[in-house]
Amino acid sequence: MSDRAGVEAAVEALRKIGYFLERERQPTHRVKAYRRAADTIEGLPAAEVRARRRAGTLTELAGIGPKTEAVIIEAMDGETPAYLVKLEKAAGELTAAGAGVGLRGELKADLHLHSDWSDGGSPIEEMARTAAALGHRYMALTDHSPRLTVANGLSRERRLQQLDVVAELNKKLADELDGFTILNGIEVDILDDGSLDCDSEILARLDVVVASVHSKLRMESEAMTERMVRAIANPHVDILGHCTGRLITGERGTRPESQFDAEVVFEACKQFGTAVEINSRPERLDPPRRLLSVAVETGCVFSIDTDAHAPGQLDWQIYGCERAEECEVPADRVINTWDAPTLQEWTASSPG
C-alpha cells in the first residue's frame, strides 16, 4: 500500500469510528478524539505520517493518543482496525434484529436534523453526504429559530444566508450524490401563545416547517392544548415535533411529558394536514406508544425523524421505525416515504 493510500485508509477508519461512536451516543469528547486524529494526519504529507509510524512517534503529534495511534497503524498496514470491526459488528447486530427494518427501507428522507449553523456539530455538507450514504434521496435541514439562543438559533439574516448556501450545495451535490437534494427547513419554536418564532415571509420560502415546544413545558394542560392547536393550525406548519417534550434517558437527565389533550391535538393535526413526528432520538422516543396509538386511530399522518445533531445520529431512524411498526403505523401515512416532489407538493398545499 502506498503512503498516500495508507493515510487515506487510516483517515477513513478514524472517521468511521467517530460515526459509530455518535450512533452509540458515546460522549462527545470520545467522538472528537477520533475526528481530531483524522484531521491531524490528513493535513500532513503522507511520507511524514509513514515515517512517524515506523519510528513510533505518531503520538508526538497533537491529537494522536495510544488508541488512535493503534487504529492508524492497523489501517496503514492494510488491516481493518480491531476497534472498527467491533463497532461495525455491534451496528450490524442491531440491524439484523429485524425490528423496524422493513419500514426503514421505505424511508426516502429525514425531515428533522441540525447542522453546525445552530446546535449541530457538523457542516451541512457532511450531514448531506452521510444521509445519502444511508440511502436517503433527500433531507430537510431544520436548524433552530432565533429565540432558542442556547441552540444558536438562526437570526433572519443568517436564515437568508443559509438559503443561499443550500442552493449552492445542491448544485454541487446533485451530480456527486446522484440527485440527492437538501430541502430548506426550520425547527421553529412554538411560543407561549401558540404563535411561531419566525416571520411568515421566511416560513413561506421554506420547504419543511417543524414546529416544536421548547419552553414552559410544564404549562397547564388546557393552555398547552390551545398553544399547540394554534401552532398546528398555522398554514406554514408541516410537522409537529417531539410533541410531549419528554426525556427518558441521557446526559441531560429525564423530563416528564408535557400535559395536553391528545385527542384534541391529534384531531387538529388531521384536520389541518400537520404530520405528527415520531422522534427517533433514544432520549426522546416521542410520542410515547400510548399517544402514538391515539394518533394512528385518529388518522394522522407521520414523519419518522432523527432530530440528528451529528452524522452518526442520522442512523437512529431505525428506533422510530421500530416504534412505528409496533403501533401499526401504515407506511403510506409516513410522509418521508414519499419522493421529494410529492413531499414538497404536500407541504405547499397543506391547509395547516
Short mmCIF file of C-alpha atoms in Angstrom, two decimals:
data_model
loop_
_atom_site.label_atom_id
_atom_site.label_comp_id
_atom_site.label_asym_id
_atom_site.label_seq_id
_atom_site.Cartn_x
_atom_site.Cartn_y
_atom_site.Cartn_z
CA MET A 1 0.00 0.00 0.00
CA SER A 2 1.35 3.44 -0.96
CA ASP A 3 1.99 6.10 1.67
CA ARG A 4 -1.00 8.15 0.49
CA ALA A 5 -3.31 5.14 0.28
CA GLY A 6 -2.29 4.10 3.79
CA VAL A 7 -3.01 7.53 5.22
CA GLU A 8 -6.36 7.71 3.41
CA ALA A 9 -7.30 4.30 4.83
CA ALA A 10 -6.40 5.49 8.33
CA VAL A 11 -8.39 8.73 7.94
CA GLU A 12 -11.41 6.78 6.72
CA ALA A 13 -11.16 4.32 9.63
CA LEU A 14 -10.88 7.10 12.21
CA ARG A 15 -13.91 8.92 10.78
CA LYS A 16 -15.94 5.72 10.67
CA ILE A 17 -15.15 5.08 14.32
CA GLY A 18 -16.32 8.62 15.14
CA TYR A 19 -19.53 7.93 13.23
CA PHE A 20 -20.27 4.69 15.09
CA LEU A 21 -19.48 6.28 18.45
CA GLU A 22 -22.03 9.01 17.69
CA ARG A 23 -24.52 6.34 16.74
CA GLU A 24 -23.98 4.69 20.12
CA ARG A 25 -24.41 8.02 21.93
CA GLN A 26 -20.88 7.95 23.32
CA PRO A 27 -19.53 11.11 24.99
CA THR A 28 -18.71 13.92 22.59
CA HIS A 29 -15.07 14.06 23.64
CA ARG A 30 -14.55 10.47 22.50
CA VAL A 31 -16.07 11.20 19.11
CA LYS A 32 -13.97 14.33 18.69
CA ALA A 33 -10.79 12.46 19.64
CA TYR A 34 -11.06 10.20 16.58
CA ARG A 35 -12.09 13.04 14.26
CA ARG A 36 -9.25 15.21 15.56
CA ALA A 37 -6.78 12.40 14.88
CA ALA A 38 -8.15 12.06 11.35
CA ASP A 39 -7.76 15.80 10.76
CA THR A 40 -4.19 15.70 12.08
CA ILE A 41 -2.85 13.03 9.77
CA GLU A 42 -4.95 14.16 6.81
CA GLY A 43 -3.19 17.51 6.94
CA LEU A 44 0.33 16.07 6.87
CA PRO A 45 2.44 14.79 3.96
CA ALA A 46 1.88 11.07 3.61
CA ALA A 47 5.61 10.38 3.77
CA GLU A 48 5.84 12.08 7.18
CA VAL A 49 2.98 10.00 8.56
CA ARG A 50 4.63 6.82 7.27
CA ALA A 51 7.98 7.86 8.76
CA ARG A 52 6.43 8.57 12.14
CA ARG A 53 4.57 5.28 12.04
CA ARG A 54 7.88 3.45 11.52
CA ALA A 55 9.67 5.49 14.17
CA GLY A 56 6.87 5.15 16.71
CA THR A 57 6.42 8.91 17.07
CA LEU A 58 2.81 9.33 15.95
CA THR A 59 1.74 10.15 19.50
CA GLU A 60 4.03 13.18 19.46
CA LEU A 61 1.51 14.80 17.11
CA ALA A 62 -1.26 16.90 18.61
CA GLY A 63 -4.48 14.91 18.73
CA ILE A 64 -2.91 11.44 18.46
CA GLY A 65 -3.05 9.17 21.51
CA PRO A 66 -2.35 5.48 22.02
CA LYS A 67 -5.83 4.36 20.91
CA THR A 68 -5.94 6.47 17.77
CA GLU A 69 -2.33 5.50 17.03
CA ALA A 70 -3.33 1.83 17.09
CA VAL A 71 -6.11 2.48 14.59
CA ILE A 72 -3.73 4.37 12.28
CA ILE A 73 -1.11 1.63 12.37
CA GLU A 74 -3.60 -1.15 11.66
CA ALA A 75 -5.17 0.77 8.79
CA MET A 76 -1.82 1.71 7.26
CA ASP A 77 -0.82 -1.96 7.42
CA GLY A 78 -3.82 -2.82 5.25
CA GLU A 79 -5.96 -4.22 8.08
CA THR A 80 -9.40 -3.19 9.30
CA PRO A 81 -8.70 -1.81 12.79
CA ALA A 82 -9.95 -4.15 15.50
CA TYR A 83 -11.93 -1.38 17.22
CA LEU A 84 -13.72 -0.54 13.98
CA VAL A 85 -14.56 -4.22 13.46
CA LYS A 86 -16.10 -4.32 16.94
CA LEU A 87 -18.23 -1.22 16.32
CA GLU A 88 -19.37 -2.41 12.88
CA LYS A 89 -20.36 -5.76 14.36
CA ALA A 90 -22.49 -4.08 17.04
CA ALA A 91 -24.20 -1.92 14.43
CA GLY A 92 -24.85 -4.95 12.24
CA GLU A 93 -26.42 -6.86 15.11
CA LEU A 94 -28.90 -4.02 15.67
CA THR A 95 -29.93 -4.02 12.02
CA ALA A 96 -30.13 -7.81 11.89
CA ALA A 97 -32.58 -7.79 14.79
CA GLY A 98 -35.28 -7.04 12.23
CA ALA A 99 -37.49 -4.63 14.19
CA GLY A 100 -38.26 -1.59 12.09
CA VAL A 101 -36.10 -2.69 9.17
CA GLY A 102 -38.99 -3.05 6.74
CA LEU A 103 -40.30 0.46 7.29
CA ARG A 104 -36.79 1.92 7.43
CA GLY A 105 -36.22 0.56 3.94
CA GLU A 106 -39.16 2.61 2.65
CA LEU A 107 -37.98 5.95 4.02
CA LYS A 108 -36.52 8.32 1.46
CA ALA A 109 -35.59 11.17 3.78
CA ASP A 110 -35.04 12.57 7.24
CA LEU A 111 -37.10 15.72 7.80
CA HIS A 112 -35.68 16.96 11.10
CA LEU A 113 -31.94 17.43 11.56
CA HIS A 114 -29.46 20.12 12.57
CA SER A 115 -26.11 21.38 11.33
CA ASP A 116 -23.35 23.49 12.89
CA TRP A 117 -25.30 26.57 11.86
CA SER A 118 -27.34 26.05 15.05
CA ASP A 119 -26.55 23.42 17.69
CA GLY A 120 -25.41 20.58 15.45
CA GLY A 121 -21.78 19.52 15.38
CA SER A 122 -21.12 19.14 11.67
CA PRO A 123 -21.37 21.15 8.44
CA ILE A 124 -24.43 20.89 6.21
CA GLU A 125 -22.46 19.08 3.51
CA GLU A 126 -21.25 16.39 5.91
CA MET A 127 -24.81 15.78 7.10
CA ALA A 128 -25.99 15.56 3.50
CA ARG A 129 -23.27 13.14 2.43
CA THR A 130 -23.99 10.90 5.42
CA ALA A 131 -27.74 10.94 4.72
CA ALA A 132 -27.08 9.97 1.11
CA ALA A 133 -24.73 7.17 2.20
CA LEU A 134 -27.55 5.82 4.41
CA GLY A 135 -29.78 5.53 1.34
CA HIS A 136 -31.81 8.73 1.56
CA ARG A 137 -32.75 10.62 -1.59
CA TYR A 138 -33.17 13.97 0.18
CA MET A 139 -33.18 15.59 3.61
CA ALA A 140 -34.70 18.65 5.26
CA LEU A 141 -32.25 20.92 7.06
CA THR A 142 -34.15 22.24 10.09
CA ASP A 143 -31.86 24.41 12.17
CA HIS A 144 -33.41 26.23 15.11
CA SER A 145 -35.30 29.54 15.10
CA PRO A 146 -33.79 32.64 16.77
CA ARG A 147 -35.45 32.55 20.19
CA LEU A 148 -33.65 29.32 21.12
CA THR A 149 -30.39 31.13 21.82
CA VAL A 150 -28.99 28.17 23.79
CA ALA A 151 -29.08 26.27 20.49
CA ASN A 152 -27.62 29.16 18.47
CA GLY A 153 -30.92 29.72 16.67
CA LEU A 154 -30.66 31.45 13.32
CA SER A 155 -31.49 35.13 13.01
CA ARG A 156 -33.42 36.27 9.96
CA GLU A 157 -30.19 37.36 8.28
CA ARG A 158 -28.47 34.04 8.92
CA ARG A 159 -31.54 32.12 7.71
CA LEU A 160 -31.42 34.01 4.40
CA GLN A 161 -27.69 33.29 4.15
CA GLN A 162 -28.38 29.61 4.71
CA LEU A 163 -30.86 29.56 1.82
CA ASP A 164 -28.07 30.71 -0.49
CA VAL A 165 -25.62 28.18 0.93
CA VAL A 166 -28.09 25.33 0.43
CA ALA A 167 -28.73 26.42 -3.15
CA GLU A 168 -25.01 26.26 -3.93
CA LEU A 169 -24.62 22.92 -2.16
CA ASN A 170 -27.49 21.43 -4.15
CA LYS A 171 -25.73 22.41 -7.38
CA LYS A 172 -22.55 20.75 -6.15
CA LEU A 173 -24.09 17.59 -4.74
CA ALA A 174 -26.69 16.85 -7.42
CA ASP A 175 -24.14 15.10 -9.66
CA GLU A 176 -21.85 13.81 -6.92
CA LEU A 177 -24.69 12.20 -4.94
CA ASP A 178 -26.89 11.07 -7.84
CA GLY A 179 -29.59 13.68 -7.46
CA PHE A 180 -29.62 13.96 -3.67
CA THR A 181 -31.38 17.16 -2.58
CA ILE A 182 -31.27 19.32 0.54
CA LEU A 183 -34.65 20.87 1.32
CA ASN A 184 -34.75 24.16 3.19
CA GLY A 185 -36.45 23.81 6.55
CA ILE A 186 -36.64 25.04 10.11
CA GLU A 187 -37.44 23.78 13.59
CA VAL A 188 -39.43 26.76 14.76
CA ASP A 189 -40.29 27.37 18.39
CA ILE A 190 -43.95 27.37 19.36
CA LEU A 191 -44.21 30.44 21.57
CA ASP A 192 -46.30 30.62 24.74
CA ASP A 193 -49.41 31.82 22.90
CA GLY A 194 -49.06 29.35 20.03
CA SER A 195 -47.53 31.81 17.58
CA LEU A 196 -44.28 30.92 15.83
CA ASP A 197 -40.76 32.23 16.36
CA CYS A 198 -40.29 33.22 12.70
CA ASP A 199 -41.97 35.65 10.36
CA SER A 200 -44.36 34.39 7.69
CA GLU A 201 -42.23 35.68 4.82
CA ILE A 202 -39.36 33.40 5.79
CA LEU A 203 -41.62 30.44 6.57
CA ALA A 204 -43.22 30.75 3.13
CA ARG A 205 -39.81 30.31 1.49
CA LEU A 206 -39.08 27.03 3.28
CA ASP A 207 -39.91 23.52 2.10
CA VAL A 208 -40.46 21.96 5.54
CA VAL A 209 -41.51 23.61 8.82
CA VAL A 210 -41.23 21.56 12.00
CA ALA A 211 -42.90 23.32 14.95
CA SER A 212 -41.86 22.30 18.48
CA VAL A 213 -42.40 23.41 22.06
CA HIS A 214 -39.09 24.08 23.85
CA SER A 215 -40.18 26.36 26.70
CA LYS A 216 -42.68 26.28 29.57
CA LEU A 217 -43.11 22.56 29.11
CA ARG A 218 -44.99 22.29 32.41
CA MET A 219 -47.78 24.59 31.25
CA GLU A 220 -51.27 23.61 32.46
CA SER A 221 -52.94 21.07 30.14
CA GLU A 222 -55.72 23.27 28.76
CA ALA A 223 -53.34 26.12 27.98
CA MET A 224 -50.81 23.76 26.39
CA THR A 225 -53.55 22.20 24.26
CA GLU A 226 -54.62 25.65 22.99
CA ARG A 227 -50.99 26.61 22.39
CA MET A 228 -50.29 23.50 20.31
CA VAL A 229 -53.53 23.66 18.33
CA ARG A 230 -52.90 27.27 17.34
CA ALA A 231 -49.46 26.31 16.01
CA ILE A 232 -50.82 23.24 14.21
CA ALA A 233 -53.44 25.42 12.52
CA ASN A 234 -50.80 27.80 11.17
CA PRO A 235 -50.76 27.30 7.38
CA HIS A 236 -46.95 27.16 7.32
CA VAL A 237 -46.56 24.28 9.82
CA ASP A 238 -45.99 20.85 8.30
CA ILE A 239 -44.81 18.72 11.23
CA LEU A 240 -45.46 18.80 14.99
CA GLY A 241 -42.07 18.00 16.54
CA HIS A 242 -41.48 15.81 19.63
CA CYS A 243 -44.93 16.59 20.96
CA THR A 244 -44.55 15.75 24.67
CA GLY A 245 -41.03 17.15 25.09
CA ARG A 246 -40.13 14.26 27.37
CA LEU A 247 -36.61 12.99 28.07
CA ILE A 248 -36.31 9.40 29.21
CA THR A 249 -32.53 8.98 29.44
CA GLY A 250 -29.25 10.66 28.52
CA GLU A 251 -26.80 13.29 29.68
CA ARG A 252 -29.49 15.94 30.17
CA GLY A 253 -31.33 13.74 32.65
CA THR A 254 -35.01 12.90 32.48
CA ARG A 255 -38.04 15.13 31.99
CA PRO A 256 -41.75 14.26 32.27
CA GLU A 257 -44.20 14.62 29.41
CA SER A 258 -45.98 17.90 28.81
CA GLN A 259 -49.68 17.59 29.57
CA PHE A 260 -52.26 18.27 26.82
CA ASP A 261 -55.46 16.79 25.42
CA ALA A 262 -54.03 14.31 22.93
CA GLU A 263 -57.33 13.65 21.20
CA VAL A 264 -57.83 17.36 20.53
CA VAL A 265 -54.24 17.93 19.41
CA PHE A 266 -54.14 14.93 17.06
CA GLU A 267 -57.56 15.74 15.62
CA ALA A 268 -56.19 19.20 14.84
CA CYS A 269 -53.20 17.58 13.14
CA LYS A 270 -55.57 15.54 11.00
CA GLN A 271 -57.81 18.48 10.14
CA PHE A 272 -55.01 20.90 9.32
CA GLY A 273 -52.77 18.43 7.50
CA THR A 274 -49.91 18.53 10.02
CA ALA A 275 -47.81 15.39 10.43
CA VAL A 276 -47.09 14.02 13.89
CA GLU A 277 -43.38 13.46 14.29
CA ILE A 278 -42.13 10.11 15.54
CA ASN A 279 -38.89 11.37 17.05
CA SER A 280 -36.22 8.68 16.94
CA ARG A 281 -33.70 10.15 19.38
CA PRO A 282 -33.10 7.48 22.07
CA GLU A 283 -33.56 10.03 24.86
CA ARG A 284 -36.89 11.17 23.42
CA LEU A 285 -38.73 8.35 21.58
CA ASP A 286 -41.60 10.78 21.39
CA PRO A 287 -44.58 10.36 21.37
CA PRO A 288 -44.90 7.50 23.85
CA ARG A 289 -46.57 4.37 22.46
CA ARG A 290 -49.96 5.09 24.04
CA LEU A 291 -50.12 8.53 22.41
CA LEU A 292 -48.76 7.26 19.11
CA SER A 293 -51.59 4.73 19.06
CA VAL A 294 -54.10 7.55 19.60
CA ALA A 295 -52.62 9.43 16.64
CA VAL A 296 -52.86 6.30 14.47
CA GLU A 297 -56.50 5.78 15.41
CA THR A 298 -57.25 9.45 14.75
CA GLY A 299 -55.99 9.10 11.19
CA CYS A 300 -52.94 11.35 11.38
CA VAL A 301 -50.01 11.25 9.01
CA PHE A 302 -46.49 10.92 10.42
CA SER A 303 -42.86 11.82 9.87
CA ILE A 304 -40.18 9.50 11.26
CA ASP A 305 -37.15 11.68 12.01
CA THR A 306 -33.89 11.53 13.91
CA ASP A 307 -33.58 15.11 15.16
CA ALA A 308 -29.90 14.42 14.47
CA HIS A 309 -27.24 16.84 15.64
CA ALA A 310 -24.33 14.82 14.22
CA PRO A 311 -23.78 12.47 11.26
CA GLY A 312 -23.77 9.27 13.31
CA GLN A 313 -27.17 10.14 14.73
CA LEU A 314 -28.76 10.01 11.27
CA ASP A 315 -28.75 6.24 11.66
CA TRP A 316 -31.16 6.46 14.61
CA GLN A 317 -34.22 6.33 12.34
CA ILE A 318 -34.42 2.60 12.97
CA TYR A 319 -35.61 3.34 16.53
CA GLY A 320 -38.52 5.41 15.28
CA CYS A 321 -39.35 2.79 12.65
CA GLU A 322 -39.40 0.07 15.29
CA ARG A 323 -41.84 2.11 17.39
CA ALA A 324 -43.98 2.89 14.34
CA GLU A 325 -44.24 -0.80 13.42
CA GLU A 326 -45.13 -1.73 17.00
CA CYS A 327 -48.01 0.78 16.88
CA GLU A 328 -49.06 -0.30 13.37
CA VAL A 329 -48.38 2.99 11.64
CA PRO A 330 -49.22 2.41 7.93
CA ALA A 331 -46.25 3.13 5.67
CA ASP A 332 -48.42 5.12 3.27
CA ARG A 333 -49.17 7.58 6.10
CA VAL A 334 -45.48 8.30 6.68
CA ILE A 335 -44.67 11.41 4.66
CA ASN A 336 -40.96 10.70 4.31
CA THR A 337 -41.69 7.52 2.39
CA TRP A 338 -42.69 9.91 -0.43
CA ASP A 339 -40.29 11.27 -3.02
CA ALA A 340 -39.18 14.89 -2.72
CA PRO A 341 -41.56 16.41 -5.33
CA THR A 342 -44.55 14.69 -3.72
CA LEU A 343 -43.48 15.86 -0.27
CA GLN A 344 -42.97 19.43 -1.48
CA GLU A 345 -46.34 19.46 -3.21
CA TRP A 346 -47.95 18.28 0.04
CA THR A 347 -46.22 20.89 2.23
CA ALA A 348 -47.10 23.63 -0.25
CA SER A 349 -50.78 22.69 -0.37
CA SER A 350 -51.32 21.66 3.25
CA PRO A 351 -54.09 23.72 4.95
CA GLY A 352 -52.26 23.72 8.27
#
